[in-house]
Coordinates of C-alpha atoms in Angstrom, one line a residue:
X1 CA -51.5 -20.5 5.5
X2 CA -48.7 -17.9 3.5
X3 CA -50.6 -17.5 0.0
X4 CA -48.8 -19.6 -3.0
X5 CA -47.0 -17.5 -5.6
X6 CA -48.2 -18.2 -8.6
X7 CA -44.7 -21.0 -10.2
X8 CA -46.0 -22.9 -7.5
X9 CA -48.0 -24.3 -9.2
X10 CA -49.0 -27.3 -11.2
X11 CA -51.5 -27.8 -15.0
X12 CA -53.8 -30.0 -14.9
X13 CA -55.5 -30.6 -18.1
X14 CA -58.5 -32.8 -19.3
X15 CA -58.3 -30.9 -23.0
X16 CA -62.2 -29.8 -21.7
X17 CA -61.3 -28.0 -18.4
X18 CA -58.5 -27.7 -16.0
X19 CA -56.6 -27.3 -12.8
X20 CA -53.9 -25.8 -10.5
X21 CA -52.3 -27.9 -7.5
X22 CA -50.1 -25.7 -5.5
X23 CA -46.9 -27.5 -3.8
X24 CA -48.9 -27.6 -0.9
X25 CA -51.4 -30.2 -2.3
X26 CA -54.2 -27.3 -2.6
X27 CA -56.7 -27.2 -5.9
X28 CA -57.2 -23.3 -6.0
X29 CA -58.5 -23.4 -9.4
X30 CA -60.6 -26.0 -11.3
X31 CA -63.7 -24.5 -13.7
X32 CA -64.7 -27.9 -14.6
X33 CA -67.3 -27.7 -17.2
X34 CA -64.7 -26.0 -19.3
X35 CA -62.0 -23.5 -19.4
X36 CA -64.6 -20.3 -19.3
X37 CA -66.8 -22.1 -17.2
X38 CA -67.4 -20.9 -13.3
X39 CA -64.8 -21.8 -11.0
X40 CA -66.4 -24.3 -7.9
X41 CA -62.6 -23.8 -6.5
X42 CA -60.6 -20.2 -6.6
X43 CA -58.7 -20.0 -3.9
X44 CA -56.3 -18.9 -5.9
X45 CA -58.5 -15.4 -6.6
X46 CA -59.3 -15.6 -2.6
X47 CA -59.2 -17.9 0.1
X48 CA -63.3 -18.4 0.5
X49 CA -63.8 -19.1 -2.7
X50 CA -63.3 -22.7 -2.2
X51 CA -60.5 -24.8 -2.5
X52 CA -59.9 -29.2 -1.9
X53 CA -55.8 -29.5 0.4
X54 CA -54.6 -33.1 0.5
X55 CA -51.0 -33.0 2.0
X56 CA -49.4 -34.6 5.3
X57 CA -50.5 -33.0 8.4
X58 CA -47.1 -32.2 9.5
X59 CA -45.0 -29.3 7.2
X60 CA -42.9 -31.5 4.6
X61 CA -40.4 -31.0 1.7
X62 CA -41.4 -31.7 -1.7
X63 CA -40.7 -32.7 -5.0
X64 CA -42.4 -33.0 -8.2
X65 CA -43.0 -33.6 -11.9
X66 CA -44.7 -34.0 -14.4
X67 CA -45.4 -38.6 -15.3
X68 CA -43.5 -38.2 -18.9
X69 CA -45.2 -36.6 -21.9
X70 CA -48.1 -36.6 -19.6
X71 CA -50.2 -33.4 -17.7
X72 CA -50.6 -36.0 -14.9
X73 CA -48.7 -34.0 -11.8
X74 CA -46.6 -36.4 -9.3
X75 CA -46.0 -34.6 -6.0
X76 CA -43.6 -36.1 -3.2
X77 CA -43.1 -35.1 0.6
X78 CA -41.1 -36.2 2.6
X79 CA -42.0 -35.4 6.6
X80 CA -40.6 -36.2 10.0
X81 CA -42.4 -39.8 9.4
X82 CA -42.2 -40.7 6.5
X83 CA -42.3 -39.9 2.4
X84 CA -46.3 -40.3 0.3
X85 CA -46.4 -39.3 -2.7
X86 CA -49.6 -37.8 -4.0
X87 CA -50.1 -37.8 -8.3
X88 CA -53.2 -35.8 -9.9
X89 CA -54.2 -35.6 -12.8
X90 CA -58.2 -35.3 -14.2
X91 CA -59.4 -37.9 -15.8
X92 CA -60.0 -38.7 -19.5
X93 CA -62.6 -41.0 -21.3
X94 CA -61.6 -44.1 -20.2
X95 CA -60.3 -45.9 -23.0
X96 CA -59.5 -42.7 -24.9
X97 CA -56.2 -42.5 -27.2
X98 CA -54.0 -40.4 -29.3
X99 CA -56.8 -38.1 -31.0
X100 CA -60.2 -38.8 -28.7
X101 CA -58.2 -37.1 -25.7
X102 CA -60.6 -34.6 -24.3
X103 CA -63.7 -35.4 -26.8
X104 CA -65.8 -36.7 -23.8
X105 CA -62.8 -35.6 -21.1
X106 CA -65.9 -36.6 -17.5
X107 CA -65.5 -33.5 -15.7
X108 CA -63.6 -35.8 -12.3
X109 CA -60.6 -34.6 -10.4
X110 CA -58.9 -37.7 -9.2
X111 CA -56.1 -37.7 -6.5
X112 CA -54.5 -41.2 -5.9
X113 CA -51.6 -41.6 -2.0
X114 CA -49.3 -43.7 -2.3
X115 CA -47.2 -44.6 0.9
X116 CA -43.3 -44.6 0.1
X117 CA -41.8 -45.1 3.5
X118 CA -42.8 -44.8 7.4
X119 CA -46.2 -44.3 8.7
X120 CA -47.3 -40.9 7.3
X121 CA -51.0 -38.8 8.7
X122 CA -52.7 -37.5 5.7
X123 CA -55.5 -35.0 6.1
X124 CA -58.6 -33.8 3.6
X125 CA -60.6 -30.8 2.8
X126 CA -62.4 -29.8 0.7
X127 CA -65.2 -26.7 0.3
X128 CA -67.0 -26.7 -2.8
X129 CA -68.1 -23.3 -3.7
X130 CA -69.7 -23.3 -7.3
X131 CA -69.8 -20.1 -8.9
X132 CA -66.5 -18.2 -8.1
X133 CA -67.6 -18.7 -4.7
X134 CA -71.4 -17.2 -4.3
X135 CA -72.6 -20.3 -3.4
X136 CA -72.1 -22.5 -0.5
X137 CA -73.6 -26.0 -1.3
X138 CA -75.5 -28.5 0.7
X139 CA -73.9 -31.7 1.3
X140 CA -75.1 -34.5 2.4
X141 CA -73.3 -37.8 3.4
X142 CA -74.1 -41.1 0.9
X143 CA -74.9 -44.7 1.1
X144 CA -71.1 -46.0 -0.5
X145 CA -69.5 -43.2 1.8
X146 CA -69.2 -40.7 -0.5
X147 CA -70.4 -37.5 -0.4
X148 CA -72.7 -34.8 -2.6
X149 CA -72.9 -30.9 -3.1
X150 CA -75.0 -28.9 -5.0
X151 CA -75.2 -25.4 -5.0
X152 CA -76.9 -23.6 -8.5
X153 CA -77.1 -26.1 -11.0
X154 CA -73.0 -27.6 -10.0
X155 CA -73.7 -31.1 -8.1
X156 CA -70.5 -32.4 -6.8
X157 CA -69.6 -36.1 -5.4
X158 CA -65.9 -36.8 -3.4
X159 CA -65.6 -40.7 -2.7
X160 CA -61.9 -42.1 -1.5
X161 CA -60.6 -44.7 -0.4
X162 CA -61.4 -43.5 3.4
X163 CA -64.6 -42.3 6.1
X164 CA -65.3 -38.6 4.9
X165 CA -67.5 -36.5 6.8
X166 CA -69.2 -34.0 5.8
X167 CA -69.4 -31.1 8.5
X168 CA -71.7 -28.0 7.8
X169 CA -69.7 -26.3 4.9
X170 CA -66.8 -28.9 4.0
X171 CA -65.8 -32.4 3.6
X172 CA -62.6 -33.2 6.0
X173 CA -61.0 -37.0 6.2
X174 CA -57.8 -37.6 8.4
X175 CA -55.9 -41.1 7.5
X176 CA -52.2 -42.3 7.9
X177 CA -50.6 -44.1 5.1
X178 CA -48.6 -47.0 5.3
X179 CA -46.1 -47.3 2.6
X180 CA -47.3 -49.5 -0.5
X181 CA -50.2 -48.8 0.8
X182 CA -52.7 -47.0 -2.6
X183 CA -56.0 -44.3 -1.6
X184 CA -57.6 -43.1 -4.6
X185 CA -59.8 -39.9 -4.2
X186 CA -62.4 -38.8 -7.3
X187 CA -64.0 -35.4 -7.7
X188 CA -66.6 -35.6 -9.9
X189 CA -68.5 -32.7 -11.4
X190 CA -71.9 -32.5 -13.2
X191 CA -74.6 -30.1 -14.2
X192 CA -78.0 -30.9 -12.0
X193 CA -80.1 -30.8 -14.6
X194 CA -77.9 -32.5 -17.6
X195 CA -76.8 -35.6 -16.1
X196 CA -75.0 -37.8 -13.0
X197 CA -71.2 -36.9 -11.7
X198 CA -68.9 -39.2 -13.1
X199 CA -68.1 -42.6 -11.2
X200 CA -64.3 -44.2 -11.7
X201 CA -62.3 -46.1 -10.3
X202 CA -59.7 -43.4 -8.8
X203 CA -56.6 -45.5 -9.4
X204 CA -57.1 -47.2 -12.9
X205 CA -58.8 -43.6 -13.9
X206 CA -55.1 -42.2 -13.3
X207 CA -53.0 -45.0 -15.5
X208 CA -55.5 -45.1 -18.0
X209 CA -55.0 -41.1 -18.2
X210 CA -51.8 -41.2 -18.5
X211 CA -52.2 -44.1 -21.5
X212 CA -54.5 -41.3 -23.1
X213 CA -51.7 -38.7 -22.6
X214 CA -48.2 -40.8 -23.6
X215 CA -50.3 -42.1 -26.8
X216 CA -51.1 -38.7 -27.6
X217 CA -47.4 -38.1 -27.7
X218 CA -46.6 -40.0 -29.0
X219 CA -48.4 -39.2 -32.8
X220 CA -45.7 -36.6 -32.3
X221 CA -42.1 -36.6 -33.3
X222 CA -39.6 -33.5 -33.1
X223 CA -36.1 -33.3 -34.0
X224 CA -34.6 -29.6 -33.5
X225 CA -33.0 -28.1 -31.1
X226 CA -34.2 -28.3 -26.8
X227 CA -36.8 -30.8 -28.1
X228 CA -37.5 -31.4 -24.4
X229 CA -38.5 -27.9 -23.7
X230 CA -40.4 -28.3 -27.1
X231 CA -41.8 -31.5 -26.4
X232 CA -43.6 -30.3 -22.9
X233 CA -44.4 -27.2 -24.6
X234 CA -46.4 -28.9 -27.0
X235 CA -48.5 -31.1 -24.0
X236 CA -49.4 -27.4 -22.0
X237 CA -50.6 -25.6 -25.3
X238 CA -52.5 -29.2 -25.2
X239 CA -53.9 -29.2 -22.1
X240 CA -54.8 -25.5 -23.0
X241 CA -56.9 -27.0 -25.5
X242 CA -60.2 -27.2 -26.1
X243 CA -61.1 -30.9 -27.3
X244 CA -64.6 -30.2 -29.0
X245 CA -63.9 -27.6 -30.6
X246 CA -60.0 -27.3 -31.2
X247 CA -59.6 -23.9 -30.2
X248 CA -57.3 -22.8 -27.2
X249 CA -57.6 -20.9 -24.2
X250 CA -54.6 -18.8 -24.2
X251 CA -54.2 -19.4 -20.6
X252 CA -56.3 -21.1 -17.6
X253 CA -56.8 -18.2 -15.5
X254 CA -58.4 -15.3 -15.4
X255 CA -57.2 -11.5 -12.9
X256 CA -53.9 -12.9 -12.4
X257 CA -52.5 -9.8 -12.5
X258 CA -49.5 -8.1 -14.5
X259 CA -48.0 -6.4 -11.3
X260 CA -48.7 -7.3 -7.7
X261 CA -51.9 -5.5 -6.2
X262 CA -52.6 -3.4 -9.4
X263 CA -55.1 -3.0 -11.9
X264 CA -54.1 -4.7 -15.2
X265 CA -56.2 -8.1 -14.2
X266 CA -57.8 -10.1 -17.5
X267 CA -59.3 -12.8 -18.6
X268 CA -57.7 -15.3 -20.5
X269 CA -59.7 -18.3 -21.1
X270 CA -60.9 -17.0 -24.1
X271 CA -58.8 -18.2 -27.7
X272 CA -57.1 -14.8 -29.7
X273 CA -57.5 -15.1 -33.5
X274 CA -54.0 -13.7 -33.4
X275 CA -52.9 -15.8 -30.7
X276 CA -54.3 -18.5 -33.4
X277 CA -51.8 -18.6 -35.9
X278 CA -48.7 -18.0 -33.7
X279 CA -50.5 -21.9 -31.5
X280 CA -50.8 -23.1 -35.2
X281 CA -47.3 -21.9 -36.4
X282 CA -46.3 -23.8 -32.6
X283 CA -48.4 -26.8 -33.6
X284 CA -46.8 -27.2 -36.9
X285 CA -43.1 -26.8 -35.5
X286 CA -43.6 -29.3 -32.8
X287 CA -45.2 -32.0 -35.6
X288 CA -48.8 -32.2 -34.1
X289 CA -50.6 -31.6 -37.9
X290 CA -54.0 -33.1 -36.9
X291 CA -54.2 -30.3 -34.3
X292 CA -53.5 -27.3 -36.5
X293 CA -56.6 -29.0 -38.9
X294 CA -59.1 -28.6 -36.4
X295 CA -58.1 -25.4 -35.2
X296 CA -57.7 -23.3 -38.6
X297 CA -61.0 -25.0 -38.7
X298 CA -63.0 -23.6 -36.0
X299 CA -61.3 -20.0 -36.9
X300 CA -62.3 -20.2 -40.1
X301 CA -66.1 -21.4 -38.6
X302 CA -66.4 -18.7 -35.8
X303 CA -65.7 -15.8 -38.1
X304 CA -68.3 -16.8 -40.4
X305 CA -69.2 -14.7 -43.1
X306 CA -67.2 -11.5 -43.2
X307 CA -68.9 -8.4 -43.7
X308 CA -67.9 -4.4 -43.1
X309 CA -67.3 -4.9 -39.3
X310 CA -63.5 -5.8 -38.1
X311 CA -62.6 -8.9 -37.9
X312 CA -62.9 -9.6 -34.0
X313 CA -60.0 -10.4 -32.4
X314 CA -61.5 -13.4 -29.5
X315 CA -64.4 -15.7 -29.1
X316 CA -65.2 -18.0 -27.1
X317 CA -63.6 -22.0 -27.3
X318 CA -67.2 -22.9 -29.1
X319 CA -67.0 -20.0 -31.0
X320 CA -68.9 -17.7 -28.9
X321 CA -68.2 -13.7 -30.2
X322 CA -70.1 -11.9 -27.4
X323 CA -68.0 -11.8 -23.8
X324 CA -69.0 -9.1 -22.0
X325 CA -66.5 -8.1 -19.6
X326 CA -67.9 -7.8 -15.5
X327 CA -66.1 -6.9 -12.6
X328 CA -66.2 -10.1 -9.6
X329 CA -66.5 -7.6 -6.7
X330 CA -66.9 -10.6 -3.6
X331 CA -63.5 -11.6 -4.6
X332 CA -60.1 -10.2 -3.5
X333 CA -58.0 -10.7 -6.1
X334 CA -54.9 -13.1 -6.4
X335 CA -52.3 -11.5 -3.3
X336 CA -55.5 -8.3 -3.4
X337 CA -55.0 -7.7 -7.2
X338 CA -58.4 -5.7 -7.8
X339 CA -60.5 -6.2 -9.6
X340 CA -61.2 -9.4 -10.7
X341 CA -62.4 -10.0 -14.5
X342 CA -65.1 -12.8 -15.6
X343 CA -65.4 -11.8 -19.9
X344 CA -62.9 -10.0 -22.2
X345 CA -64.2 -6.0 -23.8
X346 CA -61.7 -6.9 -26.0
X347 CA -63.5 -8.3 -28.2
X348 CA -65.3 -4.3 -29.0
X349 CA -62.2 -3.3 -29.6
X350 CA -60.5 -3.1 -33.3
X351 CA -56.9 -4.3 -34.0
X352 CA -55.8 -4.6 -37.1
X353 CA -52.8 -7.6 -37.2
X354 CA -55.2 -9.7 -37.4
X355 CA -55.8 -10.2 -40.5
X356 CA -53.1 -10.7 -41.4
X357 CA -52.5 -13.7 -38.6
X358 CA -55.3 -15.8 -40.4
X359 CA -54.0 -15.4 -43.8
X360 CA -50.9 -16.1 -42.3
X361 CA -52.4 -19.4 -41.2
X362 CA -53.7 -20.4 -45.0
X363 CA -50.0 -19.8 -46.2
X364 CA -48.6 -22.3 -43.2
X365 CA -52.0 -25.1 -43.8
X366 CA -51.5 -24.3 -48.2
X367 CA -50.1 -28.1 -48.9
X368 CA -52.6 -29.4 -46.6
X369 CA -55.5 -27.1 -48.1
X370 CA -55.1 -28.2 -51.5
X371 CA -54.0 -25.9 -55.2
X372 CA -58.2 -25.1 -54.4
X373 CA -59.0 -23.7 -51.9
X374 CA -62.3 -24.9 -50.8
X375 CA -64.9 -22.0 -51.4
X376 CA -65.7 -21.0 -47.1
X377 CA -62.4 -20.3 -47.0
X378 CA -61.2 -19.0 -50.3
X379 CA -64.0 -16.0 -48.8
X380 CA -62.3 -15.6 -45.9
X381 CA -59.1 -14.5 -47.9
X382 CA -60.4 -12.3 -50.3
X383 CA -62.4 -10.8 -47.8
X384 CA -60.0 -10.3 -45.0
X385 CA -57.4 -9.1 -48.0
X386 CA -60.4 -6.6 -49.3
X387 CA -60.7 -5.5 -45.8
X388 CA -57.2 -5.0 -45.3
X389 CA -57.5 -2.5 -48.0
X390 CA -60.0 -0.3 -47.2
X391 CA -59.1 0.1 -43.4
X392 CA -55.8 -0.6 -43.3
X393 CA -54.6 3.3 -42.7
X394 CA -56.8 3.2 -39.8
X395 CA -55.7 3.3 -35.9
X396 CA -56.5 1.1 -34.0
X397 CA -55.6 -0.7 -30.3
X398 CA -52.9 -2.8 -31.2
X399 CA -51.6 -6.3 -30.1
X400 CA -51.1 -5.2 -26.5
X401 CA -54.9 -4.5 -26.2
X402 CA -54.0 -1.0 -24.2
X403 CA -57.4 0.9 -23.1
X404 CA -56.8 4.3 -24.6
X405 CA -56.6 6.2 -27.5
X406 CA -56.2 3.9 -30.9
X407 CA -52.5 4.7 -32.3
X408 CA -51.3 3.8 -35.8
X409 CA -49.2 1.0 -34.3
X410 CA -46.0 -1.1 -36.4
X411 CA -47.2 -4.3 -35.8
X412 CA -50.1 -4.0 -36.8
X413 CA -49.1 -2.1 -40.5
X414 CA -46.6 -4.9 -40.6
X415 CA -49.3 -7.4 -40.4
X416 CA -51.9 -5.2 -42.7
X417 CA -48.4 -5.6 -45.4
X418 CA -48.5 -9.9 -43.8
X419 CA -52.0 -10.6 -45.2
X420 CA -51.7 -8.2 -48.8
X421 CA -48.4 -9.9 -49.1
X422 CA -49.6 -13.0 -48.7
X423 CA -52.7 -12.6 -50.7
X424 CA -50.5 -12.1 -54.2
X425 CA -48.6 -15.5 -53.3
X426 CA -52.1 -17.2 -52.8
X427 CA -53.6 -15.1 -55.3
X428 CA -53.5 -18.6 -57.8
X429 CA -55.2 -20.5 -55.5
X430 CA -58.0 -18.0 -54.5
X431 CA -60.5 -17.8 -57.8
X432 CA -62.1 -14.8 -59.4
X433 CA -62.2 -12.6 -56.3
X434 CA -58.1 -12.8 -56.4
X435 CA -56.9 -9.2 -57.7
X436 CA -53.8 -9.5 -57.1
X437 CA -51.9 -6.0 -59.3
X438 CA -54.3 -4.2 -56.7
X439 CA -53.3 -6.4 -53.7
X440 CA -49.7 -6.0 -54.7
X441 CA -49.4 -1.8 -55.3
X442 CA -51.6 -1.8 -52.3
X443 CA -48.8 -4.2 -50.1
X444 CA -46.5 -2.1 -51.5
X445 CA -47.7 1.5 -50.0
X446 CA -47.6 -0.1 -46.9
X447 CA -44.9 -1.1 -46.9
X448 CA -43.1 2.3 -48.2
X449 CA -46.1 4.1 -45.7
X450 CA -44.1 2.2 -42.7
X451 CA -40.8 3.0 -43.5
X452 CA -40.7 6.4 -43.9
X453 CA -43.1 7.5 -40.5
X454 CA -41.9 4.6 -38.4
X455 CA -38.3 5.2 -38.0
X456 CA -38.1 7.8 -35.8
X457 CA -35.0 9.9 -36.1
X458 CA -34.2 10.7 -32.8
X459 CA -34.2 7.9 -31.2
X460 CA -32.7 6.3 -33.6
X461 CA -34.7 3.0 -34.2
X462 CA -38.4 2.2 -35.5
X463 CA -40.8 2.8 -32.4
X464 CA -43.9 1.5 -31.5
X465 CA -46.5 4.0 -33.4
X466 CA -45.9 6.9 -35.8
X467 CA -44.9 10.0 -34.8
X468 CA -44.5 8.3 -31.2
X469 CA -40.7 8.5 -29.4
X470 CA -41.3 5.4 -27.3
X471 CA -39.9 2.4 -28.0
X472 CA -41.9 -1.1 -28.1
X473 CA -40.7 -3.9 -28.1
X474 CA -43.2 -5.3 -30.8
X475 CA -41.3 -4.0 -32.8
X476 CA -39.1 -7.2 -32.8
X477 CA -41.5 -9.3 -34.8
X478 CA -41.3 -7.7 -37.7
X479 CA -37.8 -9.1 -38.7
X480 CA -40.5 -12.9 -37.4
X481 CA -43.4 -12.0 -40.4
X482 CA -40.1 -11.7 -42.7
X483 CA -41.6 -7.5 -43.2
X484 CA -37.7 -6.8 -42.9
X485 CA -34.3 -8.9 -42.2
X486 CA -33.3 -8.5 -39.0
X487 CA -29.8 -8.0 -40.7
X488 CA -31.5 -4.7 -42.4
X489 CA -29.0 -1.8 -40.9
X490 CA -32.2 -0.2 -38.9
X491 CA -33.5 -3.7 -37.7
X492 CA -30.6 -4.0 -36.1
X493 CA -30.5 -0.7 -34.0
X494 CA -34.0 -1.0 -33.0
X495 CA -32.8 -4.7 -31.7
X496 CA -30.2 -3.0 -29.8
X497 CA -32.1 -0.2 -28.7
X498 CA -34.8 -2.3 -27.1
X499 CA -32.2 -5.3 -26.0
X500 CA -30.4 -1.2 -24.0
X501 CA -33.9 0.2 -23.0
X502 CA -36.7 -2.1 -21.9
X503 CA -34.1 -5.0 -21.7
X504 CA -33.5 -7.2 -18.1
X505 CA -31.0 -9.6 -16.6
X506 CA -31.7 -12.5 -17.6
X507 CA -33.3 -12.8 -21.1
X508 CA -36.1 -10.4 -19.8
X509 CA -38.0 -7.7 -22.4
X510 CA -40.5 -5.4 -20.9
X511 CA -42.6 -3.9 -23.9
X512 CA -42.0 -0.4 -23.3
X513 CA -40.9 1.8 -20.4
X514 CA -42.2 1.1 -17.4
X515 CA -44.2 -2.1 -18.2
X516 CA -44.3 -4.2 -14.7
X517 CA -42.5 -6.9 -15.8
X518 CA -40.3 -8.8 -18.6
X519 CA -42.4 -10.2 -21.3
X520 CA -41.4 -13.6 -22.3
X521 CA -42.8 -13.7 -25.5
X522 CA -40.7 -10.4 -26.2
X523 CA -37.8 -12.7 -24.8
X524 CA -38.3 -15.2 -27.5
X525 CA -39.2 -13.1 -30.1
X526 CA -35.9 -11.5 -29.4
X527 CA -34.0 -15.2 -29.4
X528 CA -35.7 -15.5 -33.2
X529 CA -34.3 -11.6 -34.2
X530 CA -30.5 -12.5 -32.9
X531 CA -30.8 -15.9 -34.6
X532 CA -31.7 -14.4 -38.1
X533 CA -28.9 -11.9 -37.3
X534 CA -27.0 -14.6 -37.2
X535 CA -25.9 -14.1 -34.1
X536 CA -26.3 -17.3 -32.4
X537 CA -24.0 -16.9 -28.6
X538 CA -26.8 -13.9 -27.8
X539 CA -29.7 -15.7 -29.5
X540 CA -28.9 -18.9 -27.2
X541 CA -28.1 -16.6 -24.2
X542 CA -31.7 -15.1 -24.6
X543 CA -33.6 -18.2 -24.8
X544 CA -31.8 -19.5 -21.8
X545 CA -32.6 -17.3 -19.7
X546 CA -36.3 -16.9 -20.4
X547 CA -36.8 -20.7 -20.0
X548 CA -34.7 -20.5 -17.2
X549 CA -38.4 -18.7 -15.3
X550 CA -40.1 -21.6 -15.7
X551 CA -41.1 -23.1 -12.3
X552 CA -40.2 -26.6 -11.3
X553 CA -42.6 -28.2 -13.6
X554 CA -41.9 -26.2 -16.8
X555 CA -44.8 -23.4 -16.7
X556 CA -44.3 -20.4 -18.2
X557 CA -46.7 -17.3 -16.9
X558 CA -47.4 -14.3 -19.3
X559 CA -44.8 -12.0 -17.4
X560 CA -41.5 -12.0 -14.6
X561 CA -41.1 -9.2 -12.3
X562 CA -37.2 -7.8 -13.3
X563 CA -36.2 -8.1 -9.6
X564 CA -37.8 -10.7 -7.7
X565 CA -38.2 -13.4 -10.6
X566 CA -42.4 -13.6 -9.9
X567 CA -44.1 -14.9 -12.2
X568 CA -47.0 -12.6 -13.4
X569 CA -50.3 -13.1 -15.4
X570 CA -51.9 -15.7 -16.2
X571 CA -51.0 -19.3 -15.7
X572 CA -49.5 -21.3 -17.7
X573 CA -49.7 -19.0 -20.5
X574 CA -50.3 -20.3 -23.8
X575 CA -48.0 -17.3 -26.1
X576 CA -45.4 -18.2 -23.5
X577 CA -45.2 -21.7 -24.4
X578 CA -46.2 -20.7 -27.6
X579 CA -43.0 -18.8 -28.4
X580 CA -40.9 -21.0 -26.9
X581 CA -41.1 -23.4 -29.6
X582 CA -40.8 -21.0 -32.4
X583 CA -37.5 -20.0 -30.5
X584 CA -36.0 -23.1 -30.5
X585 CA -37.6 -23.5 -34.0
X586 CA -35.9 -20.8 -35.3
X587 CA -32.3 -21.9 -33.6
X588 CA -32.8 -24.7 -35.4
X589 CA -33.8 -23.7 -38.6
X590 CA -32.4 -20.0 -39.0
X591 CA -33.9 -19.5 -42.4
X592 CA -37.0 -21.1 -42.4
X593 CA -39.9 -19.8 -43.0

């Protein structure tokens, strides 16, 4: 069987975890307990790590789409014998509506087969492999016709409307479906020591899940440009949100490579504070006020009381701080891309831009938070501001989290300026800890330093770090955060240089020379820069090129290969969808904050 491409997958979510289902009908990724828990279906990273295929026996022509305003995926297979639809979802809690979605998701994957024309032979093949393929479970046929799989801490129960056969290490079924016939299946998860897998009617659960998603989307109204794209991206972002805490995972997956066969393969199933502020702005744009408040509350709780240590870069989805990285040597990796990593050692890095993202989030929510901020919020803002005042001169790892020497990254310094600038504006709400005069002096010193040391006369542009001759697309963030106007002559020259030297066809922008793919967030930053500079036609062209790289169900990975057009990196990637939403808003309101 051919290896599916990253873009072959559709995304299912219950706002507790997510799954990837391929065009071939195989669910190749599911970490059922929560997004960052061990996979029980992991074929995405190794053929032997588990999957659940449900598809016609014969080769088929495939059409698929999400049901409107949901992450419920309907795949239609056209075969010589007839046509059949398979509709897949991660079930919502029965009766959950609106913002209840995901709070008590039952961890059940439901699949409903519906005959459309003719009589189509079908095959089901389930190979559960808990703990990223380390475990092969015992299988036991149940009196009700279901099959129970157990290994380690994991219990799975598969039930369906046809006879199921438990072989040594897999569950199989061969059946045929006729026009008008509907057959449901459900695969339910539980921890062996914390209860039993839920039992649901898969057909009823599917219908109820559709209603849950549609009721949630009905509470949000965006009326700007590219409304359909924004609405879908906001749904994807909600699907990447761990509803119990409000944290947003950076992506569903770990270790999908930036270059096929390469080793820049990282675990993105955690929540980054940088992404938090960008997500918050995207949700605000998409008219999701309740989600912004919950996301902010998660960040404040996760950070806790500040000390002298740098603000952590990322957290687990319930606020865990220690996320030690280790390799899973038994997994071959996507397309042979090793190592496969679980955990992410970026949590140990110093990244000086993070406080600026947090303070900008407070500024974004200032009207919701009130004229006098809560004591914890005041303490956080003052603590972040004082930390930046004391450390902004230090080098750091930068937003790309490179694992080499620290540098004086321009984007980090610009976000230090954002911290000080917004803290000065927030000072009347910060109580006795505020020191706006001193903060303003630090702000002005940061700005003068960046303007002097960040500009490279030889290159004719602002470069990625002080003293560097290397262009870096992170400088496109400067106009986005209002450090410099996009109409500033030097900023215009920088944007033009990035387009010439780092740009690629299809609206793509590499982060630096030699970057294997176009980084989609950078394309959306370029869109914003051009819109802010009044270059509307160019901005729309870049935006159209970038969104054109989405797969057939509107999903974006982190990067795109500029030669082949293949999506690369973890998938679906929150930052790419965040960038889309924010760029669409900029095209709607070029002068808005």
